[in-house]
CSV table of N, CA and C in Angstrom, one decimal:
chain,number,residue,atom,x,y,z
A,364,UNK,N,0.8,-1.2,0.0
A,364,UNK,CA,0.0,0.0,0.0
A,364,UNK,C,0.9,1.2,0.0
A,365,UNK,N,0.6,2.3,-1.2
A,365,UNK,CA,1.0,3.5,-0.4
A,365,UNK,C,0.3,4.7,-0.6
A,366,UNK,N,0.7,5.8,0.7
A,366,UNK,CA,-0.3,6.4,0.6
A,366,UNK,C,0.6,8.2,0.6
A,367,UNK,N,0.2,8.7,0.7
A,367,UNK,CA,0.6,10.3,0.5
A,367,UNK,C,0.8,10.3,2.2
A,368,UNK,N,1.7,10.9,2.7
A,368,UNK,CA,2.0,11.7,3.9
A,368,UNK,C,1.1,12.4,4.1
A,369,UNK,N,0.9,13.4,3.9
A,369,UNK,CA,0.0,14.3,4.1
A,369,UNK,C,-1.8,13.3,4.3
A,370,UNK,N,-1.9,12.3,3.8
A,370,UNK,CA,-3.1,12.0,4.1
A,370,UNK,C,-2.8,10.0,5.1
A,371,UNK,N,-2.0,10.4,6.1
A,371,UNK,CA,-1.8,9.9,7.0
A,371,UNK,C,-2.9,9.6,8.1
A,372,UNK,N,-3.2,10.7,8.6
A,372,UNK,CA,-4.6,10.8,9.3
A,372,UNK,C,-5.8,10.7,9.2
A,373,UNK,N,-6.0,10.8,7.5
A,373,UNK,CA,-7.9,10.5,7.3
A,373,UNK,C,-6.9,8.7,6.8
A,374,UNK,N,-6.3,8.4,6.4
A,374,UNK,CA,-6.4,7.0,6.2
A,374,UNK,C,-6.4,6.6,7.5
A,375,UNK,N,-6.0,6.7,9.0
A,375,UNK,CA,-6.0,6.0,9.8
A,375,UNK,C,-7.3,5.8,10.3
A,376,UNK,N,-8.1,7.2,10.5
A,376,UNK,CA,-9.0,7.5,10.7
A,376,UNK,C,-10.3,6.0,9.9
A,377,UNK,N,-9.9,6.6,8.4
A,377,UNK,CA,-11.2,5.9,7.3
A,377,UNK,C,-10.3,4.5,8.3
A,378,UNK,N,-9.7,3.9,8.8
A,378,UNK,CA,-9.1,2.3,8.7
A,378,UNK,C,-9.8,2.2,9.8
A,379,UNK,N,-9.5,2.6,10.9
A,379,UNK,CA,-9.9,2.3,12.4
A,379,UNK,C,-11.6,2.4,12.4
A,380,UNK,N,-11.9,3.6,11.5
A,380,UNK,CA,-13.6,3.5,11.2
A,380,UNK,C,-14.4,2.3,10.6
A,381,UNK,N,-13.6,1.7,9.8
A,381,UNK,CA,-13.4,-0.1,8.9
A,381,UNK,C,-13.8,-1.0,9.9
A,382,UNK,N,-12.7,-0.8,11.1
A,382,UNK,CA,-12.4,-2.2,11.4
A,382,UNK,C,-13.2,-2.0,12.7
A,383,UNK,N,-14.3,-1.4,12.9
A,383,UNK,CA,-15.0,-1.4,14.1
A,383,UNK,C,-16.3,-1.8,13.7
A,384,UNK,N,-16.2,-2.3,12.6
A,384,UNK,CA,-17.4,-2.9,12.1
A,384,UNK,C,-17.2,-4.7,11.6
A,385,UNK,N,-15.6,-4.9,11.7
A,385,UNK,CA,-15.0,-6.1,11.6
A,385,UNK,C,-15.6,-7.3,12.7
A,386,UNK,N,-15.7,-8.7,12.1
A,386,UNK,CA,-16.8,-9.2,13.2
A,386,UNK,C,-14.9,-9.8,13.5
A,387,UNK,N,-15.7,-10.9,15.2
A,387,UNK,CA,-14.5,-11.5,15.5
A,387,UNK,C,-13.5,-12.6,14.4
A,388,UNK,N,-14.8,-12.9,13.7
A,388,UNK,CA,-13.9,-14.0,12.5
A,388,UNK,C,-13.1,-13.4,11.8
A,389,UNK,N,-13.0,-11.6,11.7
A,389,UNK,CA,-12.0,-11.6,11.1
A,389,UNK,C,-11.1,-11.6,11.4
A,390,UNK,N,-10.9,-10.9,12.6
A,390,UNK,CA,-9.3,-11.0,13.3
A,390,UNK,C,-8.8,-12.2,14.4
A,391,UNK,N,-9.9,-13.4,13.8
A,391,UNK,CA,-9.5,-14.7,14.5
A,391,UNK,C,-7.8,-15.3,14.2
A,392,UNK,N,-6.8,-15.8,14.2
A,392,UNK,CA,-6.0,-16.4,13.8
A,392,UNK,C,-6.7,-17.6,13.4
A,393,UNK,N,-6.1,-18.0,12.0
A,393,UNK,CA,-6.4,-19.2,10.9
A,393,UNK,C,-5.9,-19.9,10.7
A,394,UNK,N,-5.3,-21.3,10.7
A,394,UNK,CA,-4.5,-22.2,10.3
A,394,UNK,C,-5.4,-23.4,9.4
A,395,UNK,N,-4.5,-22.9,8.1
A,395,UNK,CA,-5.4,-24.1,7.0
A,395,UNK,C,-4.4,-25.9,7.2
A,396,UNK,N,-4.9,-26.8,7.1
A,396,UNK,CA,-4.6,-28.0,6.9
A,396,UNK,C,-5.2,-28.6,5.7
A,397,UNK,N,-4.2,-29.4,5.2
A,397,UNK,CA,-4.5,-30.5,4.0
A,397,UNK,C,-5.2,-31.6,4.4
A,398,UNK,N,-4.9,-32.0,5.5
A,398,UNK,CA,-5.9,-33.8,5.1
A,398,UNK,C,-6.0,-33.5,7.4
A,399,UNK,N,-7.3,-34.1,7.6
A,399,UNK,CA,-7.1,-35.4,8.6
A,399,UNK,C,-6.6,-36.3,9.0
A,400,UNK,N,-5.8,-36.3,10.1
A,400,UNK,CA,-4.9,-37.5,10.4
A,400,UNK,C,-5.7,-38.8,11.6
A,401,UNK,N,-5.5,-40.0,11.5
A,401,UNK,CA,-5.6,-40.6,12.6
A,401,UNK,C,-4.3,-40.4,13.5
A,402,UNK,N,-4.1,-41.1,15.1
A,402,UNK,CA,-2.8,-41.1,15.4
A,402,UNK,C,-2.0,-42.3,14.6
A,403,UNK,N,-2.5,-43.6,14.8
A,403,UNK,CA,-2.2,-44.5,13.5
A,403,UNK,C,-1.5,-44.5,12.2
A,404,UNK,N,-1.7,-43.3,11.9
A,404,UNK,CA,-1.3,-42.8,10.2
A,404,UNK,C,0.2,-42.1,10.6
A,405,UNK,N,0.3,-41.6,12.1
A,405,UNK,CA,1.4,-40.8,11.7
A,405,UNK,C,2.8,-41.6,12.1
A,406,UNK,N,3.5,-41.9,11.2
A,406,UNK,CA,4.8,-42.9,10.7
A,406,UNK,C,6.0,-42.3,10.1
A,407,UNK,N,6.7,-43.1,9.9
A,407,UNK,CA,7.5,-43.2,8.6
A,407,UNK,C,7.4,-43.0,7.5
A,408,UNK,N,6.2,-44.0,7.0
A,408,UNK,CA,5.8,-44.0,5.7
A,408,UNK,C,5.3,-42.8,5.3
A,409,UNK,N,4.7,-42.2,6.0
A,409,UNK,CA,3.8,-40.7,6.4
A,409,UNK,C,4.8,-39.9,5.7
A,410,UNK,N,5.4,-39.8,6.9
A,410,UNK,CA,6.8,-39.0,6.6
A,410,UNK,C,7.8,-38.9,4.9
A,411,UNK,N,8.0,-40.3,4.6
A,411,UNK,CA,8.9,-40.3,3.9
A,411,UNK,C,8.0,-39.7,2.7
A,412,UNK,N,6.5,-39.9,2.6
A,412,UNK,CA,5.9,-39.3,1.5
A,412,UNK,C,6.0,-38.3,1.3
A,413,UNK,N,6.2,-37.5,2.7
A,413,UNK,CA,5.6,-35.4,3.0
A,413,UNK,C,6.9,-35.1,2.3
A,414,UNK,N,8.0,-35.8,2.6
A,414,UNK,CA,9.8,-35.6,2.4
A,414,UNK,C,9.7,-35.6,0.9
A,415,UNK,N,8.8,-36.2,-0.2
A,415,UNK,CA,9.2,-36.4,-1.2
A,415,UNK,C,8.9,-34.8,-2.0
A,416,UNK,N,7.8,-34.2,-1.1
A,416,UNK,CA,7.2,-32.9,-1.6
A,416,UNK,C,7.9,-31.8,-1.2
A,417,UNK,N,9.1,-32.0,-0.5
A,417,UNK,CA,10.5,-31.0,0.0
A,417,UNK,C,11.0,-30.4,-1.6
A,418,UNK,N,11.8,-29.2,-1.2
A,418,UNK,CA,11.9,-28.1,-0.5
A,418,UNK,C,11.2,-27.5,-0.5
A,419,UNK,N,10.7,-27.3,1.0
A,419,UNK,CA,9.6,-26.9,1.3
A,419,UNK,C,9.8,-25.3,1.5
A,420,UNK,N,9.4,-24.4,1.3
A,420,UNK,CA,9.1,-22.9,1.7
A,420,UNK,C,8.2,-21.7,1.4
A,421,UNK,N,8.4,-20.5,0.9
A,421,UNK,CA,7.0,-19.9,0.7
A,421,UNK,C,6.1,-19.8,-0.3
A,422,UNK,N,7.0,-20.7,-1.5
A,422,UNK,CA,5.6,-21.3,-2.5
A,422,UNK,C,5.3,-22.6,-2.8
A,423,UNK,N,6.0,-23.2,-1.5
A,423,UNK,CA,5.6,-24.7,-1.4
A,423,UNK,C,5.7,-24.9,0.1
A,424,UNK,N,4.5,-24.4,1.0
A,424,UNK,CA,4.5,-25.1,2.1
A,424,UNK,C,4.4,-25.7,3.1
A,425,UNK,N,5.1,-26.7,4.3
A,425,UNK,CA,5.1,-28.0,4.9
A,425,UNK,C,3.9,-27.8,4.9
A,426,UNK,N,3.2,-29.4,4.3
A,426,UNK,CA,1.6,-29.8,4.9
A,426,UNK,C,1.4,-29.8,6.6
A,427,UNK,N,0.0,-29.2,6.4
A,427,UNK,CA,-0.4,-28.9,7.6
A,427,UNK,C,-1.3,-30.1,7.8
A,428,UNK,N,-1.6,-30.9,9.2
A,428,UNK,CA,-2.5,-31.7,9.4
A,428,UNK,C,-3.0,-31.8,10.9
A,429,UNK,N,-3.9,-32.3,10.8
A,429,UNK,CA,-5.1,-32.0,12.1
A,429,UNK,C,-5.7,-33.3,12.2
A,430,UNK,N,-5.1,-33.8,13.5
A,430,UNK,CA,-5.7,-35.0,14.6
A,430,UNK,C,-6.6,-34.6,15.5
A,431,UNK,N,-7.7,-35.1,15.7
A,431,UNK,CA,-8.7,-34.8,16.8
A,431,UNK,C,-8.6,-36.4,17.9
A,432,UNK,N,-9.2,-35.8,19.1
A,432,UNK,CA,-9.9,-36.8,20.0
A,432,UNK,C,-7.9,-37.8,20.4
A,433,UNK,N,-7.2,-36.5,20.7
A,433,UNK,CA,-6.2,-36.9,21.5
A,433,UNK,C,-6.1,-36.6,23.2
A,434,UNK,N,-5.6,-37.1,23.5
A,434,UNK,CA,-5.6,-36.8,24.9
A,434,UNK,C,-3.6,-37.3,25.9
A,435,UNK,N,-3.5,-36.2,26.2
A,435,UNK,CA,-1.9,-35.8,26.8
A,435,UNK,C,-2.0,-35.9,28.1
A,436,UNK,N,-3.3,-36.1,29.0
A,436,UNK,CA,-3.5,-36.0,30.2
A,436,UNK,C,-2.3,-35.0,31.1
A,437,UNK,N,-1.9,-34.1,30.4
A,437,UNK,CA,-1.1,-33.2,31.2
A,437,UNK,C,0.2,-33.7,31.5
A,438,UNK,N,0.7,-34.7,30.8
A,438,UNK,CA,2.2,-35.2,31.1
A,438,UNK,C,3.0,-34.7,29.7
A,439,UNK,N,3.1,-33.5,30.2
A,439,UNK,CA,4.4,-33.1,28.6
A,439,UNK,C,5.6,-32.6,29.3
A,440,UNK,N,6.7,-33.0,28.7
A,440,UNK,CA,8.0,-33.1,29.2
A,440,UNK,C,8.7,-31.9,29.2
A,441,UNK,N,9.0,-30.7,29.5
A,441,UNK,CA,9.6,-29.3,29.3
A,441,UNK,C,11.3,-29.6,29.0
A,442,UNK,N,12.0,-28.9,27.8
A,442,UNK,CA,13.1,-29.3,27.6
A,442,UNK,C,13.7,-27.9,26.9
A,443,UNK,N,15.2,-27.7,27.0
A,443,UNK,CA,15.9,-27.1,25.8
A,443,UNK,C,15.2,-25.2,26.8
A,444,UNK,N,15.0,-24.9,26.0
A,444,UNK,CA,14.8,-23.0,26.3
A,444,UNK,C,13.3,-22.6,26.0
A,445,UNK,N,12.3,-23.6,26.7
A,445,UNK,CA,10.8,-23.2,26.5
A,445,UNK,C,10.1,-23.6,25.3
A,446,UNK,N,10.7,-25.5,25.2
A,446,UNK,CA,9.9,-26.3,24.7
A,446,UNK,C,9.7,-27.2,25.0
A,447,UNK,N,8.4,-28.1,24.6
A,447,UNK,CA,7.6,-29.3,25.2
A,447,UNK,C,7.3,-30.2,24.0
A,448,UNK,N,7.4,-31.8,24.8
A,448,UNK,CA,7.2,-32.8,24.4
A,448,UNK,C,6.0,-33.8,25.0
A,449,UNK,N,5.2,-34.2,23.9
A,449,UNK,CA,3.9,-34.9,25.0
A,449,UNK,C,3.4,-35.7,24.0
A,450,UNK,N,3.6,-37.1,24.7
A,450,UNK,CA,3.0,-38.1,24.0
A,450,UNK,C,1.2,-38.5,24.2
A,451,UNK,N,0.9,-38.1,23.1
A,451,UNK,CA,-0.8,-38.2,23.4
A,451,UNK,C,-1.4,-39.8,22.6
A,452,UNK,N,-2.5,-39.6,23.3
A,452,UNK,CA,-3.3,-41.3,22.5
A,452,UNK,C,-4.6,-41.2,22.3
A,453,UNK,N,-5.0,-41.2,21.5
A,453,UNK,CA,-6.3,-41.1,20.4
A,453,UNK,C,-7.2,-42.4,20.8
A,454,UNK,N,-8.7,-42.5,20.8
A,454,UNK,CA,-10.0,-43.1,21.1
A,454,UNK,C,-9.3,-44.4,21.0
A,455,UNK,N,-8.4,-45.1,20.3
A,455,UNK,CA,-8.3,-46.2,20.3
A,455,UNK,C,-7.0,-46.7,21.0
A,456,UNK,N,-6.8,-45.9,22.0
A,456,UNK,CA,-5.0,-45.7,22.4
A,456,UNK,C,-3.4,-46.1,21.5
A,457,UNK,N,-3.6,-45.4,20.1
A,457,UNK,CA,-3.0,-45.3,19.5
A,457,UNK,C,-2.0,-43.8,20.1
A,458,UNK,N,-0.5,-44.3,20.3
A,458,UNK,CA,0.1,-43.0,21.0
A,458,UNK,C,0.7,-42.2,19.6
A,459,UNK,N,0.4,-40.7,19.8
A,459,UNK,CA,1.5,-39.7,18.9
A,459,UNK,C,2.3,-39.1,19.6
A,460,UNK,N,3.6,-38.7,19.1
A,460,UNK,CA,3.9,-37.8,20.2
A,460,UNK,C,4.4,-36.3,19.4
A,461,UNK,N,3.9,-35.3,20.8
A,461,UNK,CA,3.8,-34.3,20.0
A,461,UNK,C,4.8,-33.5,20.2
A,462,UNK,N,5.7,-32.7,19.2
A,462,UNK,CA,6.8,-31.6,19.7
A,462,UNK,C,6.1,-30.2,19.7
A,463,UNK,N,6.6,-29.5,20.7
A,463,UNK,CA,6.1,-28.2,20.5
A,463,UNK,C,7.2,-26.8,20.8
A,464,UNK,N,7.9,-26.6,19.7
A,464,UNK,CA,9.0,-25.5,19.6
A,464,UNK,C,8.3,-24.4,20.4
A,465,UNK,N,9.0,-24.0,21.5
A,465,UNK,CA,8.5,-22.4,21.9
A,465,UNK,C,7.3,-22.6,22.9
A,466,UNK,N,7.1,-23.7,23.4
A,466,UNK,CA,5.5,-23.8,23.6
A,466,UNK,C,5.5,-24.1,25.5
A,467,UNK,N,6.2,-23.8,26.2
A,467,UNK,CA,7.2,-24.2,27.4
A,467,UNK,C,5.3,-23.3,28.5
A,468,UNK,N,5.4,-21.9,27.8
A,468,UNK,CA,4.2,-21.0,28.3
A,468,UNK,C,2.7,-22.0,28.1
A,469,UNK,N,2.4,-23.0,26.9
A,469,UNK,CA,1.0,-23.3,26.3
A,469,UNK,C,1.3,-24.2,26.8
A,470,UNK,N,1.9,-25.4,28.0
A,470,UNK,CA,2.0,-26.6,28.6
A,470,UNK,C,0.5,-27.1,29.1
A,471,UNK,N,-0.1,-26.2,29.7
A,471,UNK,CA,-1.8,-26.0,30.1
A,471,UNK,C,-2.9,-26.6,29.1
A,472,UNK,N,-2.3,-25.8,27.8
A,472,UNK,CA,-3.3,-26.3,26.7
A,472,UNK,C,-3.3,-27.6,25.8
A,473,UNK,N,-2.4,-28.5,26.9
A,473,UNK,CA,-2.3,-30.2,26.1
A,473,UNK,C,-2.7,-30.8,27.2
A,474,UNK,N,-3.5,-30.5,28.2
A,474,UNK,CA,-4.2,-31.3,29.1
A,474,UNK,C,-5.5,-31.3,28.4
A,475,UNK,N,-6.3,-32.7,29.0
A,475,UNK,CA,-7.3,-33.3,28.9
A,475,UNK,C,-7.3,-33.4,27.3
A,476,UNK,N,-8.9,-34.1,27.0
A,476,UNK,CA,-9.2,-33.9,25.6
A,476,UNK,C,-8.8,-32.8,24.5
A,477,UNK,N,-8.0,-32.8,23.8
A,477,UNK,CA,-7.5,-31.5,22.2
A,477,UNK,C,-7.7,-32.4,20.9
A,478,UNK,N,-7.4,-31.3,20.1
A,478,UNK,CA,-7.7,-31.9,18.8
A,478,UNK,C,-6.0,-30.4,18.4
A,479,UNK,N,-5.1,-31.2,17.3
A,479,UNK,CA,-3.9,-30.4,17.2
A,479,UNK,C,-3.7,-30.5,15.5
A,480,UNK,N,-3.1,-29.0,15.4
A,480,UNK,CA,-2.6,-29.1,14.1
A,480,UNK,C,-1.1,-28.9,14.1
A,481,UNK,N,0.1,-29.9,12.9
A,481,UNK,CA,0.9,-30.2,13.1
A,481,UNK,C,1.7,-30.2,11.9
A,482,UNK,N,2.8,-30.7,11.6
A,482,UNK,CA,3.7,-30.9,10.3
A,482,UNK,C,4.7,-31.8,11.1
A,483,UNK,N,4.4,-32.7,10.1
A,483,UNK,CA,5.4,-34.3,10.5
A,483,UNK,C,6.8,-34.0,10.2
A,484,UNK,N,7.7,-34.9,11.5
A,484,UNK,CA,8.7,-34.3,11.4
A,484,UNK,C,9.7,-35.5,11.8
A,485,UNK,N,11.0,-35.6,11.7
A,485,UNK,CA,11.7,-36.8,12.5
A,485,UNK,C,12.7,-35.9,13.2
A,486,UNK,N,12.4,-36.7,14.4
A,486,UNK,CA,12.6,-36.3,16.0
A,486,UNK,C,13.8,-37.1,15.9
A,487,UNK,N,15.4,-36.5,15.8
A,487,UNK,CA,16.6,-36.8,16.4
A,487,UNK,C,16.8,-37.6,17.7
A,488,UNK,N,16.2,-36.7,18.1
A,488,UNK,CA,16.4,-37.4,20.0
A,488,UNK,C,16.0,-38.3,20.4
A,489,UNK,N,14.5,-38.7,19.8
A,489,UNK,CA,13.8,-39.4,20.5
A,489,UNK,C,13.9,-40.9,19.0
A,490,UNK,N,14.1,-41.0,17.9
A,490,UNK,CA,14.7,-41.2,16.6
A,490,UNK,C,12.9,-41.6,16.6
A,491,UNK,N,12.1,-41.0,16.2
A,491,UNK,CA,10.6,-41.2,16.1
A,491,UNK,C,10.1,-40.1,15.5
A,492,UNK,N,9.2,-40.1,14.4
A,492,UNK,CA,8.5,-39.7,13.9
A,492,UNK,C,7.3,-38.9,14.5
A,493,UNK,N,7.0,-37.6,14.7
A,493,UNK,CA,6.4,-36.6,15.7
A,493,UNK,C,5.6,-35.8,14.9
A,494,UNK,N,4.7,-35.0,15.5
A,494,UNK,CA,4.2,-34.1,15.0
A,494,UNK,C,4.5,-32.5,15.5
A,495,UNK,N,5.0,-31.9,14.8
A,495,UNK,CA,5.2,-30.4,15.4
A,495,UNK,C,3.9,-29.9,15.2
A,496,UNK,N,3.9,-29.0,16.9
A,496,UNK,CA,2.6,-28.1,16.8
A,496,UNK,C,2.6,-26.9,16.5
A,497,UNK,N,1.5,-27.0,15.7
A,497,UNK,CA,1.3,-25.5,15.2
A,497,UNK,C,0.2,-24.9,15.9
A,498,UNK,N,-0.8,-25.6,16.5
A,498,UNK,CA,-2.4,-25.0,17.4
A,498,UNK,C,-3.1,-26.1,17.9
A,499,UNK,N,-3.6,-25.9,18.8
A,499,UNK,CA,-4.5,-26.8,19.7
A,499,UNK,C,-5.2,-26.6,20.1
A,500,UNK,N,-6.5,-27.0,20.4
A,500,UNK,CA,-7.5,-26.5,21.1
A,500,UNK,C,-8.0,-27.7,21.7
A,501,UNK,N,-8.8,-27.2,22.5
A,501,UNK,CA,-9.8,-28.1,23.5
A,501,UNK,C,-10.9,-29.6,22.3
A,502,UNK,N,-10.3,-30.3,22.7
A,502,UNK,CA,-11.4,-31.4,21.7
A,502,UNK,C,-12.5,-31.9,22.5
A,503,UNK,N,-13.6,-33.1,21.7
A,503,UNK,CA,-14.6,-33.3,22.4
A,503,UNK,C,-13.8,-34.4,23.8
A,504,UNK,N,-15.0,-34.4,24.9
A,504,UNK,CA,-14.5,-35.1,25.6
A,504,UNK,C,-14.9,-36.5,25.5
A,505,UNK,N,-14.2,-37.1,25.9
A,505,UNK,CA,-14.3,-39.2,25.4
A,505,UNK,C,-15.5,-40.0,26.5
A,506,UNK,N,-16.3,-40.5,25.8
A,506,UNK,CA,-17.2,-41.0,26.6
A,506,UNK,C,-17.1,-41.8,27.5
């Protein structure tokens, strides 16, 4: 965008007058995903498929995917400078385990029932196939 200096102030003005009419969906944060995952699905094989669709970056990038009806029961491992590891297990106790870069503060938000979005990854450390998170929320609860 550009605009003239001089009309700095009726643009901020006409913008802020805009966005007070903006509903909450618009300034929700969005994360799009390609496919649903079971825990089951996420592997090697998984993996070595995502790997074939590498180099990945801003016009090609890492698939996003979304597991629901996992459960972490609040045992995630804090490690490194304010990140977490938590192995969750899905309706059929199928375990994933999940990495979360940066996420040391959101430890809270992998208790109980979630549903997560992720990009498969191979975990050095643990030599296992993971899912990095990218968001989580609260999922249904298990009957």
């Amino acid at each position: 965008m550009t605009a003239d200096v001089t009309e700095l102030e009726v643009l901020e003005r006409e913008w802020n007058e805009a966005a007070e009419s903006w509903g909450e969906e618009v300034l929700a944060r969005s994360v799009r995903f390609e496919e649903e995952l079971s825990a089951a699905e996420v592997g090697t094989a998984l993996l070595e498929e995502v790997q074939r669709l590498e180099p990945f970056g801003i016009g090609n990038p890492r698939p996003v995917f979304r597991i629901r009806s996992l459960n972490c029961d609040g045992k995630s491992r804090r490690f490194g400078k304010g990140h977490l590891s938590c192995r969750a297990r899905d309706d059929t106790d199928t375990e994933v385990e999940l990495l979360g870069w940066r996420w040391g503060e959101r430890a809270e938000e992998l208790q109980g029932p979630i549903e997560v979005l992720g990009s498969l990854a191979f975990d050095r450390f643990s030599g296992r196939t993971v899912l990095e998170l990218l968001d989580v929320r609260p999922g249904p609860s298990r009957a």
